[in-house]
mmCIF file of C-alpha atoms in Angstrom:
data_model
loop_
_atom_site.group_PDB
_atom_site.id
_atom_site.type_symbol
_atom_site.label_atom_id
_atom_site.label_comp_id
_atom_site.label_asym_id
_atom_site.label_seq_id
_atom_site.Cartn_x
_atom_site.Cartn_y
_atom_site.Cartn_z
ATOM 1 C CA UNK A 1 -5.149 -7.430 2.328
ATOM 2 C CA UNK A 2 -5.867 -8.536 -1.220
ATOM 3 C CA UNK A 3 -2.508 -10.260 -1.549
ATOM 4 C CA UNK A 4 -2.823 -11.025 -5.275
ATOM 5 C CA UNK A 5 -3.527 -7.390 -6.166
ATOM 6 C CA UNK A 6 -0.764 -6.328 -3.790
ATOM 7 C CA UNK A 7 1.578 -8.659 -5.666
ATOM 8 C CA UNK A 8 0.475 -7.102 -8.975
ATOM 9 C CA UNK A 9 1.007 -3.554 -7.723
ATOM 10 C CA UNK A 10 4.452 -4.337 -6.324
ATOM 11 C CA UNK A 11 5.550 -6.360 -9.356
ATOM 12 C CA UNK A 12 4.751 -3.469 -11.698
ATOM 13 C CA UNK A 13 5.606 -0.670 -9.289
ATOM 14 C CA UNK A 14 7.307 2.450 -10.531
ATOM 15 C CA UNK A 15 10.749 2.791 -8.957
ATOM 16 C CA UNK A 16 10.435 6.556 -8.755
ATOM 17 C CA UNK A 17 9.812 7.825 -5.251
ATOM 18 C CA UNK A 18 9.344 4.394 -3.669
ATOM 19 C CA UNK A 19 8.720 4.604 0.075
ATOM 20 C CA UNK A 20 11.302 2.653 2.034
ATOM 21 C CA UNK A 21 9.165 2.053 5.115
ATOM 22 C CA UNK A 22 6.357 0.185 3.376
ATOM 23 C CA UNK A 23 5.788 -3.220 4.963
ATOM 24 C CA UNK A 24 5.111 -6.335 2.905
ATOM 25 C CA UNK A 25 1.454 -7.338 2.805
ATOM 26 C CA UNK A 26 0.403 -10.546 4.492
ATOM 27 C CA UNK A 27 -2.507 -12.374 2.863
ATOM 28 C CA UNK A 28 -5.895 -12.804 4.457
ATOM 29 C CA UNK A 29 -6.891 -16.408 5.293
ATOM 30 C CA UNK A 30 -9.489 -16.356 2.497
ATOM 31 C CA UNK A 31 -9.541 -13.104 0.606
ATOM 32 C CA UNK A 32 -12.205 -11.904 -1.803
ATOM 33 C CA UNK A 33 -11.714 -8.633 -3.635
ATOM 34 C CA UNK A 34 -14.120 -6.531 -5.682
ATOM 35 C CA UNK A 35 -12.601 -4.143 -8.227
ATOM 36 C CA UNK A 36 -15.032 -1.267 -8.789
ATOM 37 C CA UNK A 37 -14.664 1.169 -11.677
ATOM 38 C CA UNK A 38 -13.883 1.596 -15.364
ATOM 39 C CA UNK A 39 -14.444 -1.578 -17.433
ATOM 40 C CA UNK A 40 -11.304 -1.325 -19.543
ATOM 41 C CA UNK A 41 -8.950 -0.544 -16.662
ATOM 42 C CA UNK A 42 -10.505 -3.133 -14.351
ATOM 43 C CA UNK A 43 -10.162 -5.823 -17.026
ATOM 44 C CA UNK A 44 -6.481 -4.916 -17.466
ATOM 45 C CA UNK A 45 -5.981 -5.204 -13.689
ATOM 46 C CA UNK A 46 -7.777 -8.581 -13.624
ATOM 47 C CA UNK A 47 -5.696 -9.926 -16.514
ATOM 48 C CA UNK A 48 -2.515 -8.703 -14.808
ATOM 49 C CA UNK A 49 -3.649 -10.508 -11.646
ATOM 50 C CA UNK A 50 -4.225 -13.732 -13.578
ATOM 51 C CA UNK A 51 -0.896 -13.592 -15.384
ATOM 52 C CA UNK A 52 1.064 -12.570 -12.265
ATOM 53 C CA UNK A 53 -0.506 -15.318 -10.148
ATOM 54 C CA UNK A 54 0.261 -17.924 -12.812
ATOM 55 C CA UNK A 55 3.791 -16.767 -13.641
ATOM 56 C CA UNK A 56 5.040 -15.579 -10.232
ATOM 57 C CA UNK A 57 3.222 -18.024 -7.934
ATOM 58 C CA UNK A 58 2.527 -20.957 -10.261
ATOM 59 C CA UNK A 59 -1.169 -20.766 -9.377
ATOM 60 C CA UNK A 60 -3.959 -22.300 -11.450
ATOM 61 C CA UNK A 61 -6.451 -19.583 -12.418
ATOM 62 C CA UNK A 62 -10.093 -19.722 -13.536
ATOM 63 C CA UNK A 63 -11.077 -16.582 -15.466
ATOM 64 C CA UNK A 64 -14.812 -16.094 -16.135
ATOM 65 C CA UNK A 65 -15.909 -13.433 -18.623
ATOM 66 C CA UNK A 66 -18.753 -12.877 -21.080
ATOM 67 C CA UNK A 67 -16.430 -11.341 -23.665
ATOM 68 C CA UNK A 68 -14.084 -13.756 -25.464
ATOM 69 C CA UNK A 69 -10.430 -12.750 -25.189
ATOM 70 C CA UNK A 70 -8.938 -13.163 -28.651
ATOM 71 C CA UNK A 71 -5.491 -11.861 -27.737
ATOM 72 C CA UNK A 72 -3.699 -10.305 -24.802
ATOM 73 C CA UNK A 73 -4.227 -6.528 -24.614
ATOM 74 C CA UNK A 74 -1.338 -4.241 -25.488
ATOM 75 C CA UNK A 75 -1.002 -3.143 -21.863
ATOM 76 C CA UNK A 76 -0.416 -6.741 -20.779
ATOM 77 C CA UNK A 77 2.063 -7.387 -23.591
ATOM 78 C CA UNK A 78 4.025 -4.279 -22.561
ATOM 79 C CA UNK A 79 4.018 -5.205 -18.869
ATOM 80 C CA UNK A 80 4.880 -8.876 -19.380
ATOM 81 C CA UNK A 81 6.763 -9.067 -22.689
ATOM 82 C CA UNK A 82 8.380 -12.433 -21.933
ATOM 83 C CA UNK A 83 5.298 -14.320 -20.726
ATOM 84 C CA UNK A 84 5.894 -18.049 -21.176
ATOM 85 C CA UNK A 85 3.359 -20.418 -22.779
ATOM 86 C CA UNK A 86 3.599 -22.603 -19.651
ATOM 87 C CA UNK A 87 2.324 -19.734 -17.516
ATOM 88 C CA UNK A 88 -0.589 -19.098 -19.900
ATOM 89 C CA UNK A 89 -1.555 -22.774 -19.707
ATOM 90 C CA UNK A 90 -2.245 -22.286 -15.995
ATOM 91 C CA UNK A 91 -5.052 -19.834 -16.866
ATOM 92 C CA UNK A 92 -8.366 -21.302 -18.026
ATOM 93 C CA UNK A 93 -10.772 -18.859 -19.672
ATOM 94 C CA UNK A 94 -14.488 -19.643 -19.449
ATOM 95 C CA UNK A 95 -17.221 -17.723 -21.280
ATOM 96 C CA UNK A 96 -20.622 -18.045 -19.573
ATOM 97 C CA UNK A 97 -23.264 -15.933 -21.311
ATOM 98 C CA UNK A 98 -25.756 -15.572 -18.467
ATOM 99 C CA UNK A 99 -25.854 -15.526 -14.687
ATOM 100 C CA UNK A 100 -27.341 -19.040 -14.745
ATOM 101 C CA UNK A 101 -24.417 -20.330 -16.803
ATOM 102 C CA UNK A 102 -21.918 -18.589 -14.513
ATOM 103 C CA UNK A 103 -23.557 -20.151 -11.437
ATOM 104 C CA UNK A 104 -23.424 -23.567 -13.072
ATOM 105 C CA UNK A 105 -19.773 -23.240 -14.077
ATOM 106 C CA UNK A 106 -18.679 -21.968 -10.650
ATOM 107 C CA UNK A 107 -20.636 -24.774 -8.949
ATOM 108 C CA UNK A 108 -18.873 -27.315 -11.184
ATOM 109 C CA UNK A 109 -15.579 -26.376 -9.506
ATOM 110 C CA UNK A 110 -16.744 -28.578 -6.613
ATOM 111 C CA UNK A 111 -16.552 -31.635 -8.881
ATOM 112 C CA UNK A 112 -13.518 -33.900 -8.656
ATOM 113 C CA UNK A 113 -12.811 -33.492 -12.380
ATOM 114 C CA UNK A 114 -12.005 -29.838 -11.734
ATOM 115 C CA UNK A 115 -9.922 -30.392 -8.598
ATOM 116 C CA UNK A 116 -7.628 -33.031 -10.058
ATOM 117 C CA UNK A 117 -4.742 -32.973 -10.452
ATOM 118 C CA UNK A 118 -4.538 -29.341 -9.320
ATOM 119 C CA UNK A 119 -7.527 -27.268 -8.139
ATOM 120 C CA UNK A 120 -7.636 -23.567 -8.997
ATOM 121 C CA UNK A 121 -6.378 -21.222 -6.300
ATOM 122 C CA UNK A 122 -7.589 -18.014 -7.959
ATOM 123 C CA UNK A 123 -11.093 -17.410 -9.335
ATOM 124 C CA UNK A 124 -11.606 -14.257 -11.389
ATOM 125 C CA UNK A 125 -14.960 -12.938 -12.615
ATOM 126 C CA UNK A 126 -14.803 -10.106 -15.141
ATOM 127 C CA UNK A 127 -17.633 -7.530 -15.269
ATOM 128 C CA UNK A 128 -20.177 -8.863 -12.794
ATOM 129 C CA UNK A 129 -22.646 -6.185 -13.897
ATOM 130 C CA UNK A 130 -23.036 -7.950 -17.236
ATOM 131 C CA UNK A 131 -24.418 -10.995 -15.419
ATOM 132 C CA UNK A 132 -26.506 -9.084 -12.876
ATOM 133 C CA UNK A 133 -28.055 -5.999 -14.451
ATOM 134 C CA UNK A 134 -31.354 -6.097 -16.325
ATOM 135 C CA UNK A 135 -32.384 -9.551 -15.137
ATOM 136 C CA UNK A 136 -35.833 -8.644 -13.799
ATOM 137 C CA UNK A 137 -37.921 -8.261 -16.914
ATOM 138 C CA UNK A 138 -40.884 -7.044 -14.836
ATOM 139 C CA UNK A 139 -41.459 -3.872 -12.855
ATOM 140 C CA UNK A 140 -38.537 -1.570 -12.113
ATOM 141 C CA UNK A 141 -38.595 -2.480 -8.411
ATOM 142 C CA UNK A 142 -38.974 -6.169 -9.229
ATOM 143 C CA UNK A 143 -35.999 -5.956 -11.548
ATOM 144 C CA UNK A 144 -33.808 -4.484 -8.814
ATOM 145 C CA UNK A 145 -34.933 -7.140 -6.326
ATOM 146 C CA UNK A 146 -34.072 -9.871 -8.828
ATOM 147 C CA UNK A 147 -30.652 -8.336 -9.468
ATOM 148 C CA UNK A 148 -29.916 -8.060 -5.748
ATOM 149 C CA UNK A 149 -31.029 -11.643 -5.158
ATOM 150 C CA UNK A 150 -28.807 -12.877 -7.987
ATOM 151 C CA UNK A 151 -25.875 -10.824 -6.656
ATOM 152 C CA UNK A 152 -26.273 -12.432 -3.221
ATOM 153 C CA UNK A 153 -26.625 -15.940 -4.681
ATOM 154 C CA UNK A 154 -23.589 -15.592 -6.926
ATOM 155 C CA UNK A 155 -21.426 -13.992 -4.218
ATOM 156 C CA UNK A 156 -22.364 -16.683 -1.702
ATOM 157 C CA UNK A 157 -21.510 -19.428 -4.206
ATOM 158 C CA UNK A 158 -18.148 -17.826 -5.010
ATOM 159 C CA UNK A 159 -17.269 -17.604 -1.311
ATOM 160 C CA UNK A 160 -18.437 -21.174 -0.663
ATOM 161 C CA UNK A 161 -16.444 -22.449 -3.648
ATOM 162 C CA UNK A 162 -13.313 -20.617 -2.510
ATOM 163 C CA UNK A 163 -13.693 -22.118 0.981
ATOM 164 C CA UNK A 164 -14.143 -25.604 -0.512
ATOM 165 C CA UNK A 165 -11.109 -25.270 -2.795
ATOM 166 C CA UNK A 166 -9.055 -23.909 0.102
ATOM 167 C CA UNK A 167 -9.805 -27.121 2.031
ATOM 168 C CA UNK A 168 -8.762 -29.226 -0.964
ATOM 169 C CA UNK A 169 -5.537 -27.236 -1.396
ATOM 170 C CA UNK A 170 -4.701 -27.547 2.311
ATOM 171 C CA UNK A 171 -5.383 -31.303 2.317
ATOM 172 C CA UNK A 172 -2.922 -31.654 -0.531
ATOM 173 C CA UNK A 173 -0.370 -29.503 1.307
ATOM 174 C CA UNK A 174 -0.411 -27.069 -1.582
ATOM 175 C CA UNK A 175 1.526 -23.856 -1.221
ATOM 176 C CA UNK A 176 -1.181 -22.133 -3.275
ATOM 177 C CA UNK A 177 -3.764 -22.142 -0.469
ATOM 178 C CA UNK A 178 -5.987 -20.306 0.225
ATOM 179 C CA UNK A 179 -8.168 -19.946 -2.864
ATOM 180 C CA UNK A 180 -8.784 -16.271 -3.652
ATOM 181 C CA UNK A 181 -11.592 -14.493 -5.513
ATOM 182 C CA UNK A 182 -11.205 -11.311 -7.544
ATOM 183 C CA UNK A 183 -14.172 -9.848 -9.439
ATOM 184 C CA UNK A 184 -14.889 -6.546 -11.162
ATOM 185 C CA UNK A 185 -18.066 -4.485 -11.123
ATOM 186 C CA UNK A 186 -19.021 -1.194 -12.771
ATOM 187 C CA UNK A 187 -21.547 0.549 -10.575
ATOM 188 C CA UNK A 188 -24.415 2.547 -12.064
ATOM 189 C CA UNK A 189 -23.694 5.088 -9.327
ATOM 190 C CA UNK A 190 -20.493 6.145 -11.090
ATOM 191 C CA UNK A 191 -22.532 7.368 -14.046
ATOM 192 C CA UNK A 192 -25.216 8.973 -11.941
ATOM 193 C CA UNK A 193 -22.726 10.782 -9.708
ATOM 194 C CA UNK A 194 -20.884 12.038 -12.789
ATOM 195 C CA UNK A 195 -24.224 13.461 -13.926
ATOM 196 C CA UNK A 196 -24.483 15.501 -10.724
ATOM 197 C CA UNK A 197 -26.221 13.191 -8.255
ATOM 198 C CA UNK A 198 -23.758 12.836 -5.347
ATOM 199 C CA UNK A 199 -26.350 11.060 -3.185
ATOM 200 C CA UNK A 200 -26.806 8.162 -5.604
ATOM 201 C CA UNK A 201 -26.449 4.697 -4.083
ATOM 202 C CA UNK A 202 -26.150 1.272 -5.663
ATOM 203 C CA UNK A 203 -28.061 -1.481 -3.869
ATOM 204 C CA UNK A 204 -26.342 -4.220 -5.861
ATOM 205 C CA UNK A 205 -22.954 -2.881 -4.778
ATOM 206 C CA UNK A 206 -24.206 -2.844 -1.192
ATOM 207 C CA UNK A 207 -25.032 -6.551 -1.521
ATOM 208 C CA UNK A 208 -21.643 -7.363 -3.049
ATOM 209 C CA UNK A 209 -19.848 -5.481 -0.258
ATOM 210 C CA UNK A 210 -21.409 -7.854 2.292
ATOM 211 C CA UNK A 211 -19.593 -10.785 0.715
ATOM 212 C CA UNK A 212 -16.354 -9.335 -0.676
ATOM 213 C CA UNK A 213 -13.840 -8.574 2.051
ATOM 214 C CA UNK A 214 -11.885 -5.918 0.155
ATOM 215 C CA UNK A 215 -13.029 -3.229 -2.243
ATOM 216 C CA UNK A 216 -10.557 -1.873 -4.793
ATOM 217 C CA UNK A 217 -11.983 1.374 -6.159
ATOM 218 C CA UNK A 218 -10.681 2.912 -9.396
ATOM 219 C CA UNK A 219 -11.048 6.674 -9.673
ATOM 220 C CA UNK A 220 -9.643 8.591 -12.639
ATOM 221 C CA UNK A 221 -7.460 11.600 -11.911
ATOM 222 C CA UNK A 222 -8.861 14.441 -14.003
ATOM 223 C CA UNK A 223 -6.193 16.924 -12.964
ATOM 224 C CA UNK A 224 -2.791 17.636 -14.465
ATOM 225 C CA UNK A 225 -0.882 14.699 -12.994
ATOM 226 C CA UNK A 226 -1.086 12.658 -16.216
ATOM 227 C CA UNK A 227 0.484 15.501 -18.199
ATOM 228 C CA UNK A 228 3.193 15.980 -15.585
ATOM 229 C CA UNK A 229 4.051 12.263 -15.680
ATOM 230 C CA UNK A 230 3.885 12.071 -19.490
ATOM 231 C CA UNK A 231 1.116 9.494 -19.045
ATOM 232 C CA UNK A 232 -2.057 9.029 -21.035
ATOM 233 C CA UNK A 233 -4.163 8.326 -17.948
ATOM 234 C CA UNK A 234 -3.721 8.364 -14.170
ATOM 235 C CA UNK A 235 -6.019 6.418 -11.867
ATOM 236 C CA UNK A 236 -6.264 6.450 -8.090
ATOM 237 C CA UNK A 237 -6.721 3.002 -6.536
ATOM 238 C CA UNK A 238 -8.269 2.903 -3.077
ATOM 239 C CA UNK A 239 -8.164 -0.337 -1.071
ATOM 240 C CA UNK A 240 -10.640 -0.574 1.782
ATOM 241 C CA UNK A 241 -12.771 -3.076 3.656
ATOM 242 C CA UNK A 242 -12.710 -5.522 6.521
ATOM 243 C CA UNK A 243 -10.330 -7.899 4.739
ATOM 244 C CA UNK A 244 -7.323 -5.604 4.829
ATOM 245 C CA UNK A 245 -4.684 -7.038 7.164
ATOM 246 C CA UNK A 246 -1.618 -5.358 5.739
ATOM 247 C CA UNK A 247 0.850 -3.713 8.056
ATOM 248 C CA UNK A 248 0.865 -0.103 7.013
ATOM 249 C CA UNK A 249 3.742 2.335 7.078
ATOM 250 C CA UNK A 250 5.082 3.127 10.528
ATOM 251 C CA UNK A 251 2.880 6.178 11.045
ATOM 252 C CA UNK A 252 -0.255 4.115 10.307
ATOM 253 C CA UNK A 253 0.387 1.066 12.468
ATOM 254 C CA UNK A 254 -2.187 2.191 15.006
ATOM 255 C CA UNK A 255 -4.832 2.646 12.309
ATOM 256 C CA UNK A 256 -5.277 -0.814 10.684
ATOM 257 C CA UNK A 257 -8.619 0.111 9.130
ATOM 258 C CA UNK A 258 -7.279 2.990 7.052
ATOM 259 C CA UNK A 259 -7.692 2.490 3.313
ATOM 260 C CA UNK A 260 -4.521 2.126 1.318
ATOM 261 C CA UNK A 261 -4.023 4.175 -1.845
ATOM 262 C CA UNK A 262 -2.067 3.497 -5.015
ATOM 263 C CA UNK A 263 -1.825 5.273 -8.340
ATOM 264 C CA UNK A 264 -1.920 3.625 -11.753
ATOM 265 C CA UNK A 265 -0.130 5.338 -14.642
ATOM 266 C CA UNK A 266 -1.078 4.241 -18.163
ATOM 267 C CA UNK A 267 1.379 5.487 -20.784
ATOM 268 C CA UNK A 268 0.712 6.059 -24.504
ATOM 269 C CA UNK A 269 2.558 2.864 -25.467
ATOM 270 C CA UNK A 270 0.301 0.816 -23.187
ATOM 271 C CA UNK A 271 2.775 0.373 -20.324
ATOM 272 C CA UNK A 272 1.159 0.327 -16.879
ATOM 273 C CA UNK A 273 2.991 1.314 -13.683
ATOM 274 C CA UNK A 274 1.776 1.456 -10.090
ATOM 275 C CA UNK A 275 2.908 3.824 -7.388
ATOM 276 C CA UNK A 276 2.056 3.694 -3.691
ATOM 277 C CA UNK A 277 0.749 6.963 -2.287
#
């Protein structure tokens, strides 16, 4: 399972209606997770992952994003009001503007200057679509082929870098091994399906799914649950993919491939709470 996201969900879990027979997740040997859905919510989840990994596990985090982060969002301040400066120092924010710059910066993690004294054990990439979409510049089909090629190249480099850093961490007997990857991606299919095209597919997402072991899908609840919970928004979070190794509740032990579902409640004051379904 995506142990870092599992840690986030459990750290900020609502205590209402908690299931007592839920087993603790055990991490995959080298887990890569793709968060698919709303940009704002996915960024909040990624920032929570970075802060939780740094503060709860003492992990060094590399956070790549095109958009400079001037201050912590309100949701993060509400969830972690007593975040220490020492924990924030473990998170390094990098701002590549293009896919080429992102590739170069990720590749530089192989250099000794970035693995000493402590190599990162969590790599986060915010909004992959910003690096991948619209790169072709030529014909429509050529553009898509270029985007898919870039998606494969970037994903392969991320996985290779995580494997390399895992070796370094293990050689140093670090308790932070293995190195994990968490990235977010907003699929064009979400927009097209919302416009009434249920058969829409995203070839870039298909490429990313070949490399990322777990997909974390965000789906907004458009019913009445938000009103009932006095929340501003409610999101369903579906975890699926070949990288899930969590022991499920007792009635699911014979179905290890079943996707796991959580709910995210976002309240008017910015507080975020997770609930296992």
